[in-house]
Short mmCIF file of C-alpha atoms in Angstrom, two decimals:
data_model
loop_
_atom_site.label_atom_id
_atom_site.label_comp_id
_atom_site.label_asym_id
_atom_site.label_seq_id
_atom_site.Cartn_x
_atom_site.Cartn_y
_atom_site.Cartn_z
CA UNK A 1 65.59 0.19 -72.16
CA UNK A 2 64.38 3.34 -70.58
CA UNK A 3 65.18 3.96 -66.99
CA UNK A 4 62.13 4.64 -64.93
CA UNK A 5 63.84 7.69 -63.58
CA UNK A 6 63.89 9.23 -66.97
CA UNK A 7 60.17 8.71 -67.71
CA UNK A 8 58.10 11.79 -67.89
CA UNK A 9 55.06 10.57 -66.12
CA UNK A 10 53.07 13.53 -67.23
CA UNK A 11 53.06 11.99 -70.65
CA UNK A 12 51.69 8.68 -69.43
CA UNK A 13 49.31 9.93 -66.81
CA UNK A 14 45.80 9.62 -68.00
CA UNK A 15 43.72 10.24 -64.88
CA UNK A 16 43.72 10.09 -61.10
CA UNK A 17 41.93 7.81 -58.75
CA UNK A 18 39.49 8.96 -56.04
CA UNK A 19 42.41 9.73 -53.78
CA UNK A 20 43.97 11.91 -56.39
CA UNK A 21 46.73 9.47 -57.18
CA UNK A 22 47.85 9.35 -60.78
CA UNK A 23 46.82 6.34 -62.78
CA UNK A 24 49.17 5.39 -65.52
CA UNK A 25 48.23 4.08 -68.95
CA UNK A 26 50.16 0.84 -68.98
CA UNK A 27 50.48 0.94 -72.79
CA UNK A 28 52.37 4.12 -72.56
CA UNK A 29 54.75 2.95 -69.95
CA UNK A 30 58.13 1.81 -71.25
CA UNK A 31 58.37 -1.91 -71.65
CA UNK A 32 60.72 -3.77 -69.41
CA UNK A 33 62.11 -7.21 -69.32
CA UNK A 34 60.78 -9.67 -66.81
CA UNK A 35 63.97 -9.41 -64.86
CA UNK A 36 63.67 -5.65 -64.69
CA UNK A 37 60.02 -5.85 -63.61
CA UNK A 38 60.81 -8.30 -60.89
CA UNK A 39 63.72 -6.17 -59.79
CA UNK A 40 61.50 -3.13 -59.89
CA UNK A 41 58.80 -4.88 -57.97
CA UNK A 42 61.21 -5.85 -55.23
CA UNK A 43 62.54 -2.30 -55.16
CA UNK A 44 59.00 -1.01 -55.28
CA UNK A 45 58.14 -3.00 -52.30
CA UNK A 46 61.01 -1.49 -50.40
CA UNK A 47 60.29 2.01 -51.50
CA UNK A 48 57.54 4.23 -50.41
CA UNK A 49 56.16 5.28 -53.67
CA UNK A 50 53.18 7.10 -52.45
CA UNK A 51 53.98 10.72 -52.34
CA UNK A 52 50.39 11.67 -51.59
CA UNK A 53 49.06 11.59 -48.04
CA UNK A 54 48.72 8.12 -46.44
CA UNK A 55 45.55 6.21 -46.98
CA UNK A 56 43.18 6.69 -44.19
CA UNK A 57 39.48 6.67 -43.76
CA UNK A 58 37.92 9.86 -44.92
CA UNK A 59 36.72 12.15 -42.20
CA UNK A 60 33.15 12.09 -41.07
CA UNK A 61 32.41 8.59 -42.29
CA UNK A 62 30.31 8.09 -39.13
CA UNK A 63 27.15 10.13 -38.73
CA UNK A 64 27.49 12.98 -36.26
CA UNK A 65 26.52 12.06 -32.68
CA UNK A 66 23.07 13.45 -31.88
CA UNK A 67 22.95 15.90 -29.03
CA UNK A 68 19.48 14.57 -27.98
CA UNK A 69 18.37 11.13 -26.64
CA UNK A 70 16.80 8.96 -29.27
CA UNK A 71 13.82 8.17 -26.98
CA UNK A 72 12.66 10.18 -24.03
CA UNK A 73 9.70 10.24 -21.70
CA UNK A 74 8.56 13.42 -20.03
CA UNK A 75 6.82 12.34 -16.84
CA UNK A 76 3.66 14.23 -15.95
CA UNK A 77 2.19 12.04 -13.24
CA UNK A 78 3.32 9.03 -11.23
CA UNK A 79 1.34 6.67 -8.99
CA UNK A 80 2.36 3.69 -6.95
CA UNK A 81 -0.41 1.15 -6.74
CA UNK A 82 -1.30 -2.37 -5.80
CA UNK A 83 -3.78 -4.83 -7.21
CA UNK A 84 -6.75 -5.33 -4.94
CA UNK A 85 -8.88 -7.55 -7.16
CA UNK A 86 -8.74 -9.37 -10.49
CA UNK A 87 -11.98 -10.09 -12.24
CA UNK A 88 -11.93 -11.63 -15.69
CA UNK A 89 -10.35 -9.23 -18.14
CA UNK A 90 -10.02 -6.35 -15.72
CA UNK A 91 -8.37 -5.63 -12.41
CA UNK A 92 -8.99 -3.16 -9.63
CA UNK A 93 -6.18 -1.32 -7.93
CA UNK A 94 -5.62 1.27 -5.25
CA UNK A 95 -3.20 3.93 -6.44
CA UNK A 96 -1.30 6.41 -4.32
CA UNK A 97 -0.35 9.73 -5.94
CA UNK A 98 3.45 10.12 -5.82
CA UNK A 99 3.37 13.41 -7.74
CA UNK A 100 0.85 15.06 -5.40
CA UNK A 101 1.25 13.23 -2.08
CA UNK A 102 -1.51 15.29 -0.47
CA UNK A 103 -4.14 14.07 -2.90
CA UNK A 104 -6.30 11.16 -1.77
CA UNK A 105 -5.75 7.67 -3.04
CA UNK A 106 -7.92 6.51 -5.88
CA UNK A 107 -9.44 3.19 -6.68
CA UNK A 108 -9.16 2.49 -10.40
CA UNK A 109 -10.26 -0.30 -12.68
CA UNK A 110 -7.97 -1.25 -15.57
CA UNK A 111 -8.39 -3.56 -18.48
CA UNK A 112 -5.77 -6.30 -18.37
CA UNK A 113 -4.77 -5.12 -21.84
CA UNK A 114 -3.19 -2.08 -20.19
CA UNK A 115 -0.52 -4.41 -18.78
CA UNK A 116 2.37 -5.18 -21.09
CA UNK A 117 2.56 -8.92 -21.92
CA UNK A 118 5.97 -9.14 -20.19
CA UNK A 119 4.32 -8.21 -16.91
CA UNK A 120 1.14 -10.31 -17.13
CA UNK A 121 2.51 -13.10 -14.95
CA UNK A 122 3.19 -10.55 -12.21
CA UNK A 123 -0.45 -9.48 -12.17
CA UNK A 124 -1.61 -10.95 -8.86
CA UNK A 125 -3.60 -9.70 -5.92
CA UNK A 126 -1.30 -7.55 -3.81
CA UNK A 127 1.23 -7.01 -6.60
CA UNK A 128 2.75 -3.53 -6.67
CA UNK A 129 3.17 -1.46 -9.80
CA UNK A 130 4.07 2.01 -10.98
CA UNK A 131 1.67 3.85 -13.23
CA UNK A 132 3.13 6.79 -15.12
CA UNK A 133 1.60 9.26 -17.54
CA UNK A 134 3.68 11.48 -19.74
CA UNK A 135 4.83 12.49 -23.19
CA UNK A 136 6.95 10.07 -25.20
CA UNK A 137 9.37 11.49 -27.76
CA UNK A 138 11.21 9.50 -30.44
CA UNK A 139 13.26 10.82 -33.33
CA UNK A 140 11.26 10.76 -36.50
CA UNK A 141 7.95 10.21 -34.73
CA UNK A 142 5.34 12.64 -33.46
CA UNK A 143 5.09 13.18 -29.71
CA UNK A 144 2.58 10.89 -28.05
CA UNK A 145 0.87 10.98 -24.68
CA UNK A 146 1.23 7.63 -22.96
CA UNK A 147 0.04 5.69 -19.96
CA UNK A 148 2.50 3.05 -18.75
CA UNK A 149 2.02 0.38 -16.13
CA UNK A 150 5.11 -1.42 -14.92
CA UNK A 151 5.08 -4.04 -12.17
CA UNK A 152 7.81 -4.12 -9.57
CA UNK A 153 10.13 -7.05 -9.74
CA UNK A 154 11.17 -7.85 -6.23
CA UNK A 155 13.01 -11.00 -5.14
CA UNK A 156 10.79 -13.57 -3.44
CA UNK A 157 10.80 -14.35 0.25
CA UNK A 158 13.93 -16.16 1.42
CA UNK A 159 14.12 -18.98 3.93
CA UNK A 160 16.34 -16.83 6.09
CA UNK A 161 13.69 -14.11 6.36
CA UNK A 162 10.94 -16.59 7.17
CA UNK A 163 13.06 -18.37 9.80
CA UNK A 164 14.11 -15.06 11.34
CA UNK A 165 10.45 -13.98 11.63
CA UNK A 166 9.45 -17.29 13.22
CA UNK A 167 12.29 -17.20 15.72
CA UNK A 168 11.59 -13.64 16.76
CA UNK A 169 7.87 -14.38 17.05
CA UNK A 170 8.56 -17.35 19.31
CA UNK A 171 10.69 -15.16 21.54
CA UNK A 172 8.03 -12.43 21.72
CA UNK A 173 5.19 -14.86 22.40
CA UNK A 174 7.07 -16.21 25.38
CA UNK A 175 7.87 -12.71 26.61
CA UNK A 176 4.23 -11.61 26.39
CA UNK A 177 2.73 -14.77 27.86
CA UNK A 178 1.03 -13.65 31.07
CA UNK A 179 0.71 -17.14 32.52
CA UNK B 1 -10.32 4.39 27.84
CA UNK B 2 -9.38 4.67 24.17
CA UNK B 3 -10.80 2.11 21.77
CA UNK B 4 -8.91 1.78 18.49
CA UNK B 5 -7.20 4.65 16.71
CA UNK B 6 -6.91 6.62 13.51
CA UNK B 7 -4.57 9.37 12.42
CA UNK B 8 -5.25 12.97 11.56
CA UNK B 9 -4.28 13.03 7.85
CA UNK B 10 -2.81 16.52 8.22
CA UNK B 11 -0.83 16.25 11.43
CA UNK B 12 -0.22 12.46 11.20
CA UNK B 13 -0.95 12.28 14.93
CA UNK B 14 -3.34 9.92 16.68
CA UNK B 15 -6.66 11.76 16.71
CA UNK B 16 -7.60 10.42 20.14
CA UNK B 17 -4.48 11.96 21.69
CA UNK B 18 -5.11 15.30 19.96
CA UNK B 19 -8.72 15.29 21.14
CA UNK B 20 -7.89 14.42 24.75
CA UNK B 21 -5.14 17.03 24.93
CA UNK B 22 -7.59 19.64 23.64
CA UNK B 23 -9.86 18.69 26.54
CA UNK B 24 -7.00 19.16 28.99
CA UNK B 25 -6.55 15.44 29.60
CA UNK B 26 -3.01 14.21 30.20
CA UNK B 27 -2.78 10.94 28.24
CA UNK B 28 0.25 9.75 30.16
CA UNK B 29 -1.65 9.84 33.44
CA UNK B 30 -5.36 9.89 32.77
CA UNK B 31 -5.74 7.21 30.11
CA UNK B 32 -6.23 3.98 32.02
CA UNK B 33 -6.72 1.58 29.18
CA UNK B 34 -6.39 1.16 25.45
CA UNK B 35 -8.35 -1.44 23.49
CA UNK B 36 -7.01 -2.67 20.16
CA UNK B 37 -10.07 -4.36 18.74
CA UNK B 38 -8.24 -5.77 15.72
CA UNK B 39 -5.26 -5.03 13.49
CA UNK B 40 -6.90 -3.58 10.40
CA UNK B 41 -5.40 -0.33 9.16
CA UNK B 42 -8.53 1.78 9.55
CA UNK B 43 -8.74 0.89 13.26
CA UNK B 44 -5.12 1.01 14.28
CA UNK B 45 -3.54 4.04 12.60
CA UNK B 46 -1.55 5.93 15.25
CA UNK B 47 -2.16 3.30 17.96
CA UNK B 48 1.57 2.99 18.58
CA UNK B 49 1.64 6.70 19.47
CA UNK B 50 -1.08 6.04 22.05
CA UNK B 51 0.82 3.10 23.52
CA UNK B 52 3.94 5.25 23.67
CA UNK B 53 2.25 8.24 25.32
CA UNK B 54 -0.09 6.38 27.65
CA UNK B 55 2.65 4.65 29.56
CA UNK B 56 0.53 3.63 32.51
CA UNK B 57 -2.42 2.36 30.47
CA UNK B 58 -3.48 -1.25 30.35
CA UNK B 59 -3.41 -2.56 26.80
CA UNK B 60 -6.27 -4.88 25.83
CA UNK B 61 -5.92 -6.63 22.53
CA UNK B 62 -7.83 -9.13 20.51
CA UNK B 63 -6.57 -12.40 21.94
CA UNK B 64 -4.92 -13.88 18.84
CA UNK B 65 -2.79 -10.81 18.16
CA UNK B 66 0.07 -11.63 20.51
CA UNK B 67 0.27 -15.28 19.57
CA UNK B 68 3.16 -16.72 17.63
CA UNK B 69 1.31 -16.98 14.31
CA UNK B 70 0.35 -13.31 14.13
CA UNK B 71 3.70 -12.19 15.53
CA UNK B 72 5.46 -14.15 12.75
CA UNK B 73 3.27 -12.47 10.16
CA UNK B 74 4.00 -9.00 11.59
CA UNK B 75 7.74 -9.67 11.88
CA UNK B 76 7.87 -10.76 8.24
CA UNK B 77 6.05 -7.70 6.94
CA UNK B 78 7.91 -5.32 9.21
CA UNK B 79 11.03 -6.38 7.30
CA UNK B 80 12.30 -3.34 5.33
CA UNK B 81 12.35 -5.45 2.16
CA UNK B 82 8.72 -6.36 2.36
CA UNK B 83 6.16 -4.48 0.34
CA UNK B 84 3.70 -2.42 2.31
CA UNK B 85 0.85 -0.33 1.12
CA UNK B 86 1.85 3.11 2.35
CA UNK B 87 -1.76 3.96 3.05
CA UNK B 88 -2.55 0.77 4.92
CA UNK B 89 -0.02 0.66 7.70
CA UNK B 90 -1.76 -1.89 9.92
CA UNK B 91 1.10 -4.38 10.34
CA UNK B 92 3.59 -1.52 10.65
CA UNK B 93 1.60 -0.08 13.56
CA UNK B 94 1.37 -3.50 15.15
CA UNK B 95 5.12 -3.92 14.72
CA UNK B 96 5.72 -0.58 16.48
CA UNK B 97 3.33 -1.50 19.30
CA UNK B 98 5.00 -4.87 19.74
CA UNK B 99 8.40 -3.21 19.84
CA UNK B 100 7.25 -0.82 22.57
CA UNK B 101 5.70 -3.61 24.60
CA UNK B 102 8.83 -5.71 24.13
CA UNK B 103 11.01 -2.89 25.47
CA UNK B 104 8.78 -2.38 28.49
CA UNK B 105 8.47 -6.10 29.19
CA UNK B 106 12.24 -6.39 28.89
CA UNK B 107 12.71 -3.69 31.54
CA UNK B 108 10.00 -4.88 33.90
CA UNK B 109 9.42 -8.61 34.36
CA UNK B 110 5.89 -7.93 35.61
CA UNK B 111 4.91 -5.61 32.79
CA UNK B 112 3.06 -8.22 30.74
CA UNK B 113 0.97 -9.37 33.70
CA UNK B 114 0.24 -5.86 34.88
CA UNK B 115 -0.36 -4.03 31.63
CA UNK B 116 -1.31 -6.44 28.90
CA UNK B 117 -4.45 -8.51 28.72
CA UNK B 118 -6.14 -10.35 25.91
CA UNK B 119 -9.74 -9.30 25.38
CA UNK B 120 -12.00 -12.33 25.12
CA UNK B 121 -15.67 -13.08 25.37
CA UNK B 122 -17.09 -12.03 28.73
CA UNK B 123 -13.95 -10.38 30.17
CA UNK B 124 -14.43 -7.28 32.30
CA UNK B 125 -12.01 -4.62 31.10
CA UNK B 126 -12.99 -1.88 33.55
CA UNK B 127 -15.25 -1.74 36.58
CA UNK B 128 -15.19 1.34 38.83
CA UNK B 129 -17.48 3.16 41.13
CA UNK B 130 -17.04 6.95 41.27
CA UNK B 131 -19.31 9.15 43.39
CA UNK B 132 -21.96 6.45 43.41
CA UNK B 133 -21.76 6.08 39.66
CA UNK B 134 -20.71 2.71 38.30
CA UNK B 135 -18.88 2.35 35.02
CA UNK B 136 -18.36 -1.11 33.59
CA UNK B 137 -16.71 -2.06 30.33
CA UNK B 138 -16.58 -5.62 29.09
CA UNK B 139 -15.47 -7.35 25.91
CA UNK B 140 -18.10 -9.49 24.21
CA UNK B 141 -15.77 -11.22 21.76
CA UNK B 142 -13.84 -13.01 20.38
CA UNK B 143 -15.17 -16.39 21.32
CA UNK B 144 -12.90 -19.42 21.72
CA UNK B 145 -13.91 -20.68 18.30
CA UNK B 146 -13.19 -17.30 16.72
CA UNK B 147 -9.79 -17.27 18.39
CA UNK B 148 -8.97 -20.68 16.90
CA UNK B 149 -10.12 -19.55 13.45
CA UNK B 150 -8.01 -16.42 13.72
CA UNK B 151 -4.89 -18.45 14.54
CA UNK B 152 -5.47 -20.54 11.43
CA UNK B 153 -6.03 -17.44 9.32
CA UNK B 154 -2.83 -15.81 10.55
CA UNK B 155 -0.88 -18.98 9.83
CA UNK B 156 -2.07 -18.91 6.24
CA UNK B 157 -0.90 -15.30 5.85
CA UNK B 158 2.74 -16.06 6.72
CA UNK B 159 4.74 -15.80 3.47
CA UNK B 160 6.09 -18.96 1.88
CA UNK B 161 9.55 -19.55 0.47
CA UNK B 162 10.09 -17.86 -2.93
CA UNK B 163 6.57 -16.48 -2.86
CA UNK B 164 6.25 -13.23 -4.83
CA UNK B 165 6.35 -10.23 -2.55
CA UNK B 166 3.07 -8.40 -2.48
CA UNK B 167 1.41 -5.87 -0.27
CA UNK B 168 0.11 -7.27 2.96
CA UNK B 169 -2.85 -9.52 2.24
CA UNK B 170 -6.14 -7.74 2.69
CA UNK B 171 -7.95 -9.30 5.62
CA UNK B 172 -10.92 -11.23 4.39
CA UNK B 173 -12.71 -11.76 7.66
CA UNK B 174 -13.44 -9.78 10.80
CA UNK B 175 -14.35 -12.61 13.13
CA UNK B 176 -11.72 -11.88 15.73
CA UNK B 177 -12.64 -8.27 16.41
CA UNK B 178 -13.42 -7.13 19.94
CA UNK B 179 -16.96 -5.84 20.44
CA UNK B 180 -17.38 -3.82 23.62
CA UNK B 181 -20.24 -3.17 25.98
CA UNK B 182 -20.24 -0.09 28.21
CA UNK B 183 -22.53 0.58 31.15
CA UNK B 184 -22.52 4.17 32.37
CA UNK B 185 -25.15 5.91 34.45
CA UNK B 186 -28.34 4.31 33.20
CA UNK B 187 -27.17 4.04 29.61
CA UNK B 188 -25.64 1.19 27.65
CA UNK B 189 -23.33 1.55 24.70
CA UNK B 190 -22.52 -1.21 22.21
CA UNK B 191 -19.32 -0.67 20.19
CA UNK B 192 -19.43 -3.12 17.32
CA UNK B 193 -15.83 -2.78 16.01
CA UNK B 194 -15.74 -4.68 12.68
CA UNK B 195 -17.25 -7.86 14.06
CA UNK B 196 -19.15 -9.76 11.40
CA UNK B 197 -22.08 -12.10 11.56
CA UNK B 198 -21.11 -15.63 10.64
CA UNK B 199 -24.44 -17.42 11.16
CA UNK B 200 -22.44 -19.94 13.14
CA UNK B 201 -23.46 -20.48 16.73
CA UNK B 202 -19.99 -20.10 18.20
CA UNK B 203 -18.51 -17.18 16.24
CA UNK B 204 -19.40 -13.62 15.28
CA UNK B 205 -22.53 -11.90 16.58
CA UNK B 206 -24.39 -15.18 16.95
CA UNK B 207 -21.90 -16.26 19.59
CA UNK B 208 -22.51 -13.03 21.53
CA UNK B 209 -26.30 -13.21 21.31
CA UNK B 210 -26.22 -16.86 22.46
CA UNK B 211 -23.56 -16.35 25.10
CA UNK B 212 -24.24 -17.06 28.75
CA UNK B 213 -22.23 -13.91 29.57
CA UNK B 214 -24.27 -11.65 27.32
CA UNK B 215 -24.91 -8.43 29.27
CA UNK B 216 -28.36 -7.58 30.47
CA UNK B 217 -30.03 -4.53 29.08
CA UNK B 218 -30.23 -2.96 25.67
CA UNK B 219 -27.87 -0.45 24.12
CA UNK B 220 -29.06 3.12 23.68
CA UNK B 221 -26.03 4.00 21.63
CA UNK B 222 -24.88 1.58 18.94
CA UNK B 223 -21.67 1.98 16.96
CA UNK B 224 -22.66 0.04 13.84
CA UNK B 225 -20.18 -2.77 13.16
CA UNK B 226 -18.07 -2.96 10.03
CA UNK B 227 -19.10 0.35 8.54
CA UNK B 228 -22.73 -0.72 8.13
CA UNK B 229 -21.87 -3.67 5.90
CA UNK B 230 -24.50 -6.39 5.43
CA UNK B 231 -21.83 -8.91 6.50
CA UNK B 232 -22.01 -7.50 10.04
CA UNK B 233 -25.77 -7.28 10.25
CA UNK B 234 -27.58 -9.40 12.80
CA UNK B 235 -31.33 -9.20 13.29
CA UNK B 236 -30.89 -10.76 16.73
CA UNK B 237 -28.54 -8.00 17.83
CA UNK B 238 -31.09 -5.35 16.81
CA UNK B 239 -33.89 -7.31 18.46
CA UNK B 240 -32.29 -8.35 21.74
CA UNK B 241 -29.27 -6.16 22.40
CA UNK B 242 -30.23 -2.73 21.08
CA UNK B 243 -33.11 -0.57 22.29
CA UNK B 244 -35.75 0.63 19.80
CA UNK B 245 -34.64 3.74 17.92
CA UNK B 246 -31.11 3.91 19.33
CA UNK B 247 -28.56 6.55 18.45
CA UNK B 248 -26.68 4.76 15.67
CA UNK B 249 -23.17 5.82 14.67
CA UNK B 250 -21.53 4.63 11.49
CA UNK B 251 -18.04 5.24 10.12
CA UNK B 252 -17.66 5.18 6.36
CA UNK B 253 -14.97 3.09 4.73
CA UNK B 254 -14.02 4.55 1.38
CA UNK B 255 -11.97 1.57 0.25
CA UNK B 256 -15.08 -0.56 0.11
CA UNK B 257 -17.65 2.20 -0.42
CA UNK B 258 -19.34 1.38 2.85
CA UNK B 259 -22.03 1.93 3.87
CA UNK B 260 -23.88 1.43 0.60
CA UNK B 261 -27.27 2.94 -0.12
CA UNK B 262 -28.85 -0.42 0.71
CA UNK B 263 -26.99 -0.57 4.01
CA UNK B 264 -28.24 2.88 4.96
CA UNK B 265 -31.83 1.96 4.08
CA UNK B 266 -31.56 -1.25 6.06
CA UNK B 267 -30.24 0.51 9.16
CA UNK B 268 -32.88 3.21 8.88
CA UNK B 269 -35.52 0.49 9.24
CA UNK B 270 -34.32 0.21 12.83
CA UNK B 271 -33.63 3.84 13.69
CA UNK B 272 -34.04 7.33 12.28
CA UNK B 273 -31.20 8.58 14.45
CA UNK B 274 -28.29 7.58 12.21
CA UNK B 275 -25.06 9.53 11.85
CA UNK B 276 -22.16 8.82 9.48
CA UNK B 277 -18.72 10.25 10.12
CA UNK B 278 -18.02 11.23 6.51
CA UNK B 279 -20.13 11.79 3.46
CA UNK B 280 -20.23 8.46 1.61
CA UNK B 281 -18.92 9.95 -1.68
CA UNK B 282 -16.02 12.28 -2.49
CA UNK B 283 -15.03 14.29 -5.57
CA UNK B 284 -11.98 13.63 -7.70
CA UNK B 285 -9.23 16.23 -7.25
CA UNK B 286 -8.39 18.50 -10.18
CA UNK B 287 -5.37 17.55 -12.27
CA UNK B 288 -3.75 18.83 -15.44
CA UNK B 289 -6.11 18.22 -18.38
CA UNK B 290 -3.59 16.00 -20.18
CA UNK B 291 -3.27 13.83 -17.08
CA UNK B 292 -7.00 13.63 -16.44
CA UNK B 293 -7.74 12.74 -20.06
CA UNK B 294 -5.11 10.02 -20.11
CA UNK B 295 -6.30 8.61 -16.79
CA UNK B 296 -9.84 8.44 -18.08
CA UNK B 297 -8.68 6.82 -21.32
CA UNK B 298 -6.58 4.23 -19.50
CA UNK B 299 -9.10 3.25 -16.84
CA UNK B 300 -12.57 1.79 -16.89
CA UNK B 301 -13.55 3.45 -13.63
CA UNK B 302 -12.08 5.78 -11.02
CA UNK B 303 -13.12 7.02 -7.65
CA UNK B 304 -11.31 8.85 -4.87
CA UNK B 305 -10.77 7.26 -1.48
CA UNK B 306 -11.73 10.10 0.81
CA UNK B 307 -9.58 11.40 3.63
CA UNK B 308 -11.87 13.80 5.41
CA UNK B 309 -12.20 12.98 9.11
CA UNK B 310 -15.62 13.07 10.65
CA UNK B 311 -16.05 13.57 14.36
CA UNK B 312 -19.14 12.72 16.40
CA UNK B 313 -19.04 13.58 20.09
CA UNK B 314 -21.66 12.01 22.34
CA UNK B 315 -21.65 13.13 25.98
CA UNK B 316 -23.56 11.55 28.83
CA UNK B 317 -24.11 13.30 32.10
CA UNK B 318 -24.55 11.50 35.42
CA UNK B 319 -28.27 11.23 34.76
CA UNK B 320 -27.71 9.62 31.39
CA UNK B 321 -28.79 12.68 29.40
CA UNK B 322 -26.92 12.80 26.12
CA UNK B 323 -25.74 15.64 23.92
CA UNK B 324 -24.41 15.19 20.43
CA UNK B 325 -21.92 17.39 18.58
CA UNK B 326 -20.45 16.80 15.13
CA UNK B 327 -18.06 18.48 12.70
CA UNK B 328 -18.73 19.40 9.08
CA UNK B 329 -17.78 15.94 7.78
CA UNK B 330 -20.62 14.20 9.57
CA UNK B 331 -23.87 13.43 7.86
CA UNK B 332 -27.16 12.74 9.57
CA UNK B 333 -28.84 10.25 7.31
#
């Protein structure tokens, strides 16, 4: 029985795997008894047979991190507005120019379709929103000029605030009473 | 006497104070009274500055404004968390005025009695004789019924628990405004504030025309109520309280495009001597083409809300002769 140490593996090597490890033609390997194989296997398990570098994930398996944001919005103009009237499928609003504070307010009429469905329930008289105009950039898409209306989400009135107002008002009314 | 207030959009100061100081008047000493006809933003901008500067002045206010219901409403919306239209600071001004009055009343137990008075129908606000010349100012409104209605309206404006925060509710009625009658020399002046006609006997202009305390005489100078709106028109006022062909003064209100063409034509049926403090229409400011195009695509209609300040000065001498001066933002219609 041949000793594995005496095998010239160059004679039995047929090819290498993708990690450049030699693959052996089993027909060309010397035959061993079951006992020898089992012994070898137990020895094999104890030995580190891999002489090539340890298995690890190849480099650069993840795509390189992009240096730019995937989506961006270049703001050109911002207004803060409030709804003054709702009439069927349109609403009227007064908007205050936040980009050019010296410009006068404008009264504008929007179609309700300009409001994203998520915000429709917030569309009420007196509701406050931001209206922004700018350029939207997304990777793989052409630049687009967009108008965006977004309603402010502010917590509702609390009992504490209402009670505090009532109490202070009572105090003031008594203070100002001339009689 | 100063009646109502607005701010200079450039200096942010109360225009009345700027004007008086230009004339060499010391507001702290010479202003004897301030009338707050109602709390709407276009009549009260800068009023807190006047209250602060005119320390010795008597403050007359529409009677429901210092009642618990309105004070609750103001306290709620003066809260930093509340949402306020930056361009409509009415409740904020009222909150500042109330704070000033509170401080003064806290320091002087007699302050309220001496310096604060509700203006109601038939109350004399000023009555003096100087060098044989009598000057009398009286409030013609609100009536008792209007006061009651105002209290109910203010109660309904107080926010409810969990209610969505919105800008301060736009006032829907002007029935509590203080209209003022002035007698000077041999002339009468009717300042209409924003008082509306209700066609009810006990409120609005009908209440004034039917009132037992209605002043005698007819006004030679008429400040048209509520920016010339049809809602403030009363045939009876023109027939019984205003002289034929009076000098009519109208202030435009951009937010509601008042006066309209129809309003102007209606008023001109009564007088050809009509002045408006600003031109009724303004141009849109220039913006970047991309912005303008997108705005026009996104909106169905746009119009600017003008900020030019018109100034009409009417002076009466001791014989009642009047002279009129105006700046470039005034239109004779």
